[in-house]
Structures are given as structure tokens and as C-alpha cells.
mmCIF file of C-alpha atoms in Angstrom:
data_model
loop_
_atom_site.group_PDB
_atom_site.id
_atom_site.type_symbol
_atom_site.label_atom_id
_atom_site.label_comp_id
_atom_site.label_asym_id
_atom_site.label_seq_id
_atom_site.Cartn_x
_atom_site.Cartn_y
_atom_site.Cartn_z
ATOM 1 C CA MET O 1 99.995 94.323 -22.828
ATOM 2 C CA ARG O 2 102.692 96.392 -21.056
ATOM 3 C CA ASP O 3 106.474 96.673 -20.894
ATOM 4 C CA LEU O 4 107.359 96.594 -17.837
ATOM 5 C CA SER O 5 111.180 96.304 -18.797
ATOM 6 C CA GLY O 6 111.447 100.266 -19.247
ATOM 7 C CA PRO O 7 111.074 102.881 -16.726
ATOM 8 C CA VAL O 8 108.486 102.309 -13.945
ATOM 9 C CA CYS O 9 106.806 105.857 -12.908
ATOM 10 C CA ARG O 10 106.730 105.681 -8.769
ATOM 11 C CA SER O 11 104.450 107.805 -6.732
ATOM 12 C CA ARG O 12 105.700 109.153 -3.644
ATOM 13 C CA ALA O 13 106.221 106.271 -1.189
ATOM 14 C CA TRP O 14 105.449 106.717 2.698
ATOM 15 C CA ALA O 15 108.649 108.108 4.822
ATOM 16 C CA PRO O 16 108.319 108.504 8.434
ATOM 17 C CA PRO O 17 108.256 112.199 9.901
ATOM 18 C CA HIS O 18 112.185 113.549 10.995
ATOM 19 C CA SER O 19 112.924 112.672 14.424
ATOM 20 C CA THR O 20 113.255 115.923 16.741
ATOM 21 C CA ALA O 21 116.848 114.893 16.868
ATOM 22 C CA THR O 22 116.705 115.340 12.711
ATOM 23 C CA ALA O 23 114.876 118.452 12.996
ATOM 24 C CA LEU O 24 117.154 120.275 15.403
ATOM 25 C CA ALA O 25 120.346 119.512 13.612
ATOM 26 C CA GLY O 26 118.980 121.312 10.258
ATOM 27 C CA GLY O 27 117.595 118.127 9.038
ATOM 28 C CA ARG O 28 121.047 116.136 9.370
ATOM 29 C CA ARG O 29 120.851 113.224 12.333
ATOM 30 C CA GLN O 30 123.385 114.591 15.261
ATOM 31 C CA PRO O 31 126.359 112.038 15.941
ATOM 32 C CA GLY O 32 125.074 109.580 19.678
ATOM 33 C CA PHE O 33 123.004 107.082 20.324
ATOM 34 C CA THR O 34 118.947 107.094 21.143
ATOM 35 C CA LEU O 35 118.228 105.779 24.548
ATOM 36 C CA ILE O 36 116.647 102.944 22.906
ATOM 37 C CA GLU O 37 119.728 101.708 21.827
ATOM 38 C CA VAL O 38 121.797 102.173 25.142
ATOM 39 C CA LEU O 39 119.272 100.685 26.561
ATOM 40 C CA VAL O 40 119.423 97.520 24.156
ATOM 41 C CA VAL O 41 122.909 97.233 24.403
ATOM 42 C CA LEU O 42 122.627 96.695 28.579
ATOM 43 C CA VAL O 43 120.144 94.356 27.752
ATOM 44 C CA ILE O 44 121.882 91.744 25.851
ATOM 45 C CA LEU O 45 125.649 92.952 27.809
ATOM 46 C CA SER O 46 123.527 91.624 30.793
ATOM 47 C CA ILE O 47 122.291 88.599 29.789
ATOM 48 C CA VAL O 48 125.623 87.700 28.627
ATOM 49 C CA MET O 49 127.519 88.448 31.870
ATOM 50 C CA SER O 50 124.296 86.243 33.733
ATOM 51 C CA ALA O 51 125.538 83.665 31.351
ATOM 52 C CA VAL O 52 129.039 83.908 32.026
ATOM 53 C CA ALA O 53 128.327 83.985 35.476
ATOM 54 C CA VAL O 54 126.560 80.495 36.167
ATOM 55 C CA GLY O 55 129.364 78.728 33.491
ATOM 56 C CA ILE O 56 131.857 79.714 36.136
ATOM 57 C CA ARG O 57 130.434 77.961 39.735
ATOM 58 C CA PRO O 58 133.045 75.100 39.560
ATOM 59 C CA SER O 59 131.399 71.792 39.325
ATOM 60 C CA ALA O 60 130.456 69.476 41.970
ATOM 61 C CA ARG O 61 133.704 66.883 41.037
ATOM 62 C CA HIS O 62 136.054 69.967 41.204
ATOM 63 C CA VAL O 63 135.062 71.106 44.549
ATOM 64 C CA LEU O 64 134.991 67.175 45.634
ATOM 65 C CA ASP O 65 138.553 66.952 44.453
ATOM 66 C CA THR O 66 139.938 70.110 46.172
ATOM 67 C CA GLU O 67 138.469 69.159 49.384
ATOM 68 C CA THR O 68 140.227 65.228 49.302
ATOM 69 C CA GLU O 69 143.136 67.371 48.318
ATOM 70 C CA ARG O 70 142.789 69.920 51.460
ATOM 71 C CA LEU O 71 141.830 67.235 54.323
ATOM 72 C CA ALA O 72 145.406 65.002 52.839
ATOM 73 C CA GLN O 73 147.119 67.605 53.061
ATOM 74 C CA LEU O 74 145.850 68.215 56.799
ATOM 75 C CA PHE O 75 146.619 64.589 57.646
ATOM 76 C CA GLU O 76 150.316 65.043 56.361
ATOM 77 C CA LEU O 77 150.202 68.277 58.372
ATOM 78 C CA ALA O 78 148.702 66.847 61.879
ATOM 79 C CA MET O 79 151.103 63.438 61.259
ATOM 80 C CA GLU O 80 154.164 65.727 61.087
ATOM 81 C CA GLU O 81 153.742 68.496 63.664
ATOM 82 C CA SER O 82 153.113 64.979 66.173
ATOM 83 C CA ARG O 83 156.098 63.194 64.758
ATOM 84 C CA TYR O 84 157.989 66.726 65.971
ATOM 85 C CA SER O 85 156.370 67.860 68.873
ATOM 86 C CA GLY O 86 156.057 63.880 69.983
ATOM 87 C CA LEU O 87 152.455 65.338 71.565
ATOM 88 C CA PRO O 88 149.677 63.314 70.150
ATOM 89 C CA LEU O 89 147.357 65.112 67.805
ATOM 90 C CA ALA O 90 143.540 63.663 67.197
ATOM 91 C CA TRP O 91 141.295 63.668 64.190
ATOM 92 C CA GLU O 92 136.726 63.635 64.748
ATOM 93 C CA PRO O 93 134.588 63.237 61.751
ATOM 94 C CA ALA O 94 131.319 65.509 62.521
ATOM 95 C CA SER O 95 128.267 65.518 60.285
ATOM 96 C CA THR O 96 128.647 68.393 58.328
ATOM 97 C CA GLY O 97 133.360 68.562 58.527
ATOM 98 C CA TYR O 98 135.849 67.897 60.586
ATOM 99 C CA ARG O 99 138.058 69.490 63.164
ATOM 100 C CA PHE O 100 141.464 67.897 64.431
ATOM 101 C CA LEU O 101 142.013 68.183 68.387
ATOM 102 C CA ARG O 102 145.186 69.010 70.783
ATOM 103 C CA ARG O 103 145.763 68.050 73.909
ATOM 104 C CA ASN O 104 146.537 70.284 76.468
ATOM 105 C CA ASP O 105 148.725 70.143 79.718
ATOM 106 C CA ASP O 106 145.280 69.277 81.680
ATOM 107 C CA GLY O 107 144.886 66.090 79.603
ATOM 108 C CA GLU O 108 141.632 67.931 77.439
ATOM 109 C CA TRP O 109 141.707 67.587 73.971
ATOM 110 C CA LEU O 110 141.081 70.735 72.591
ATOM 111 C CA PRO O 111 140.112 72.472 68.794
ATOM 112 C CA PRO O 112 142.652 74.895 68.140
ATOM 113 C CA GLY O 113 141.529 78.234 66.761
ATOM 114 C CA GLY O 114 142.194 81.824 64.807
ATOM 115 C CA ASP O 115 144.089 80.916 61.644
ATOM 116 C CA ASP O 116 145.395 77.666 62.727
ATOM 117 C CA PRO O 117 145.575 75.079 59.207
ATOM 118 C CA LEU O 118 144.185 73.084 61.675
ATOM 119 C CA ARG O 119 141.249 74.488 63.260
ATOM 120 C CA PRO O 120 137.635 72.403 62.488
ATOM 121 C CA ARG O 121 136.729 72.639 58.980
ATOM 122 C CA ARG O 122 133.254 72.444 57.116
ATOM 123 C CA LEU O 123 132.732 71.084 54.152
ATOM 124 C CA PRO O 124 131.463 72.628 51.201
ATOM 125 C CA GLY O 125 127.409 72.549 51.159
ATOM 126 C CA GLU O 126 127.771 69.741 47.672
ATOM 127 C CA VAL O 127 130.253 67.470 49.514
ATOM 128 C CA ARG O 128 129.624 65.293 52.425
ATOM 129 C CA LEU O 129 131.499 62.891 54.697
ATOM 130 C CA ALA O 130 130.515 59.322 53.323
ATOM 131 C CA GLY O 131 132.225 57.211 56.092
ATOM 132 C CA ALA O 132 135.428 56.926 58.344
ATOM 133 C CA PHE O 133 137.278 53.572 58.842
ATOM 134 C CA SER O 134 139.912 52.604 61.262
ATOM 135 C CA GLY O 135 141.538 49.708 60.523
ATOM 136 C CA GLN O 136 138.377 47.768 59.184
ATOM 137 C CA GLN O 137 136.014 49.529 62.063
ATOM 138 C CA GLY O 138 133.559 52.479 61.051
ATOM 139 C CA LEU O 139 133.859 55.525 62.653
ATOM 140 C CA ALA O 140 130.555 57.953 64.651
ATOM 141 C CA ALA O 141 130.409 61.221 64.118
ATOM 142 C CA GLY O 142 132.206 62.254 67.300
ATOM 143 C CA SER O 143 134.372 59.579 66.953
ATOM 144 C CA ARG O 144 138.078 60.051 67.756
ATOM 145 C CA VAL O 145 141.202 58.724 65.967
ATOM 146 C CA VAL O 146 144.513 59.594 67.538
ATOM 147 C CA PHE O 147 148.040 60.625 65.797
ATOM 148 C CA ARG O 148 151.161 59.387 67.817
ATOM 149 C CA ALA O 149 154.560 59.640 67.284
ATOM 150 C CA SER O 150 154.893 56.576 67.024
ATOM 151 C CA GLY O 151 152.475 55.986 64.353
ATOM 152 C CA GLY O 152 148.832 54.487 64.629
ATOM 153 C CA GLU O 153 146.094 52.433 62.612
ATOM 154 C CA ARG O 154 145.242 53.119 58.902
ATOM 155 C CA LEU O 155 142.525 55.409 58.619
ATOM 156 C CA GLU O 156 140.430 55.899 55.457
ATOM 157 C CA VAL O 157 138.267 59.224 54.926
ATOM 158 C CA ARG O 158 135.288 58.894 52.335
ATOM 159 C CA LEU O 159 134.223 62.106 50.312
ATOM 160 C CA VAL O 160 131.159 62.250 47.574
ATOM 161 C CA ALA O 161 129.593 65.573 46.211
ATOM 162 C CA GLU O 162 125.975 63.930 43.640
ATOM 163 C CA THR O 163 127.272 60.818 42.473
ATOM 164 C CA ASP O 164 130.858 61.130 42.235
ATOM 165 C CA ILE O 165 133.434 59.659 45.378
ATOM 166 C CA ALA O 166 136.843 60.080 46.487
ATOM 167 C CA ALA O 167 139.574 58.820 49.589
ATOM 168 C CA VAL O 168 141.947 59.850 51.580
ATOM 169 C CA ILE O 169 143.697 57.368 52.880
ATOM 170 C CA VAL O 170 145.957 57.285 55.655
ATOM 171 C CA HIS O 171 149.191 55.374 56.862
ATOM 172 C CA PRO O 172 150.344 57.084 59.890
ATOM 173 C CA LEU O 173 153.588 54.275 60.254
ATOM 174 C CA SER O 174 154.446 54.915 57.095
ATOM 175 C CA GLY O 175 153.572 58.621 57.619
ATOM 176 C CA ARG O 176 152.624 58.348 53.707
ATOM 177 C CA VAL O 177 148.537 60.068 52.838
ATOM 178 C CA GLU O 178 147.292 58.722 49.405
ATOM 179 C CA VAL O 179 144.603 60.295 48.022
ATOM 180 C CA GLN O 180 142.386 58.354 45.815
ATOM 181 C CA ARG O 181 140.216 60.739 43.628
ATOM 182 C CA ALA O 182 137.120 61.472 42.157
ATOM 183 C CA ARG O 183 135.001 58.839 40.696
ATOM 184 C CA SER O 184 131.900 58.094 39.708
ATOM 185 C CA VAL O 185 129.434 55.731 41.811
ATOM 186 C CA ALA O 186 126.650 53.780 40.211
ATOM 187 C CA GLN O 187 123.494 55.215 41.344
ATOM 188 C CA PRO O 188 121.050 51.898 42.227
#
């Protein structure tokens, strides 16, 4: 029987040939990275950056809350402008957004342009207008709700994104605007 606890005779094991970089350095490897190492790091970084970019996109509920807040602030601005100027302002729902209108000297309703805060707005792709109600009556696209210095009817605008719904409720007589935050709705 052979004793395995003692020294073992080893034959020369296979060793990979020296790289060109090692050979040029006189048997020592030069400091730095190989092209393969750099490419592997770049691939890993691009995968991580892609994952981060996808994760940065805001949720549909966040976009809905942002749009609801924006609409509420614009209603407040429109009511204040009407109250201080004594001139009526109107709001119209549209299939892809909404717009505010001012009456010119000829009696025509025209949308403000340029950088005016009350310029026509498109809703972001995730958000759509689910309904607008003046008093108890539903408004169709192109219908007009007029804000006067003396007040007007209660207006409710509902916005939806995916399975979430939010609302802006305007009380022109009191000048109050109420926001109902996004909440989930049961799917049929």
C-alpha cells in the first residue's frame, strides 16, 4: 500500500503560453486593462444604465396626480382672472385635452397663445379625460363652460390613467377648487 501522506512527485503541469504583453515586458505583465476587460465593463455599465432609465419613468398614477393638480391650478387662475378683469373666461374639454378661451372685443371666443398659462393643453398619453359635468349635465367635447365674475355652475372634471381616476371639482360661486386624488377603480 502506498503512503499518501508524504511528498508527492508532480509532473510539470500545463501552463498557458505567455501573452504578447507579458513577453514584451520581459516576462512581466504591463499595468493596465486588456481590451476584453474594458468591453466587459462597458457591457455591464450599459445594462445597469438601461435598468435605471426604465425605472425612472414615472408611474401612471403619478402622472395622473400631476395633471389633476395642474388642471386645478389653471381653474383657480381662470376664476381669479375673470373675477379681477370682470370679463368671462370659458373652458372646453376636447378629446385629447382641454383649452381655456377668452372673449375678444368682437364677441368671439379665442384661445390664448404663446406662453400664456391658459393656453390649450394636451393630456399626456397615459391620461385621458373621462368626463366633464356642469351641474348634473355631462359635457361633450367642444361644449363650453363659462366662468364669470359673478360665479357659475359647479364643474367636475374626471381624469383617468390605467385603472386610476382623479377629479377636479370647481365651485365658481365660492371660488374654491377641490382635488380628489387618484384612486383605483374596480375593473369589470
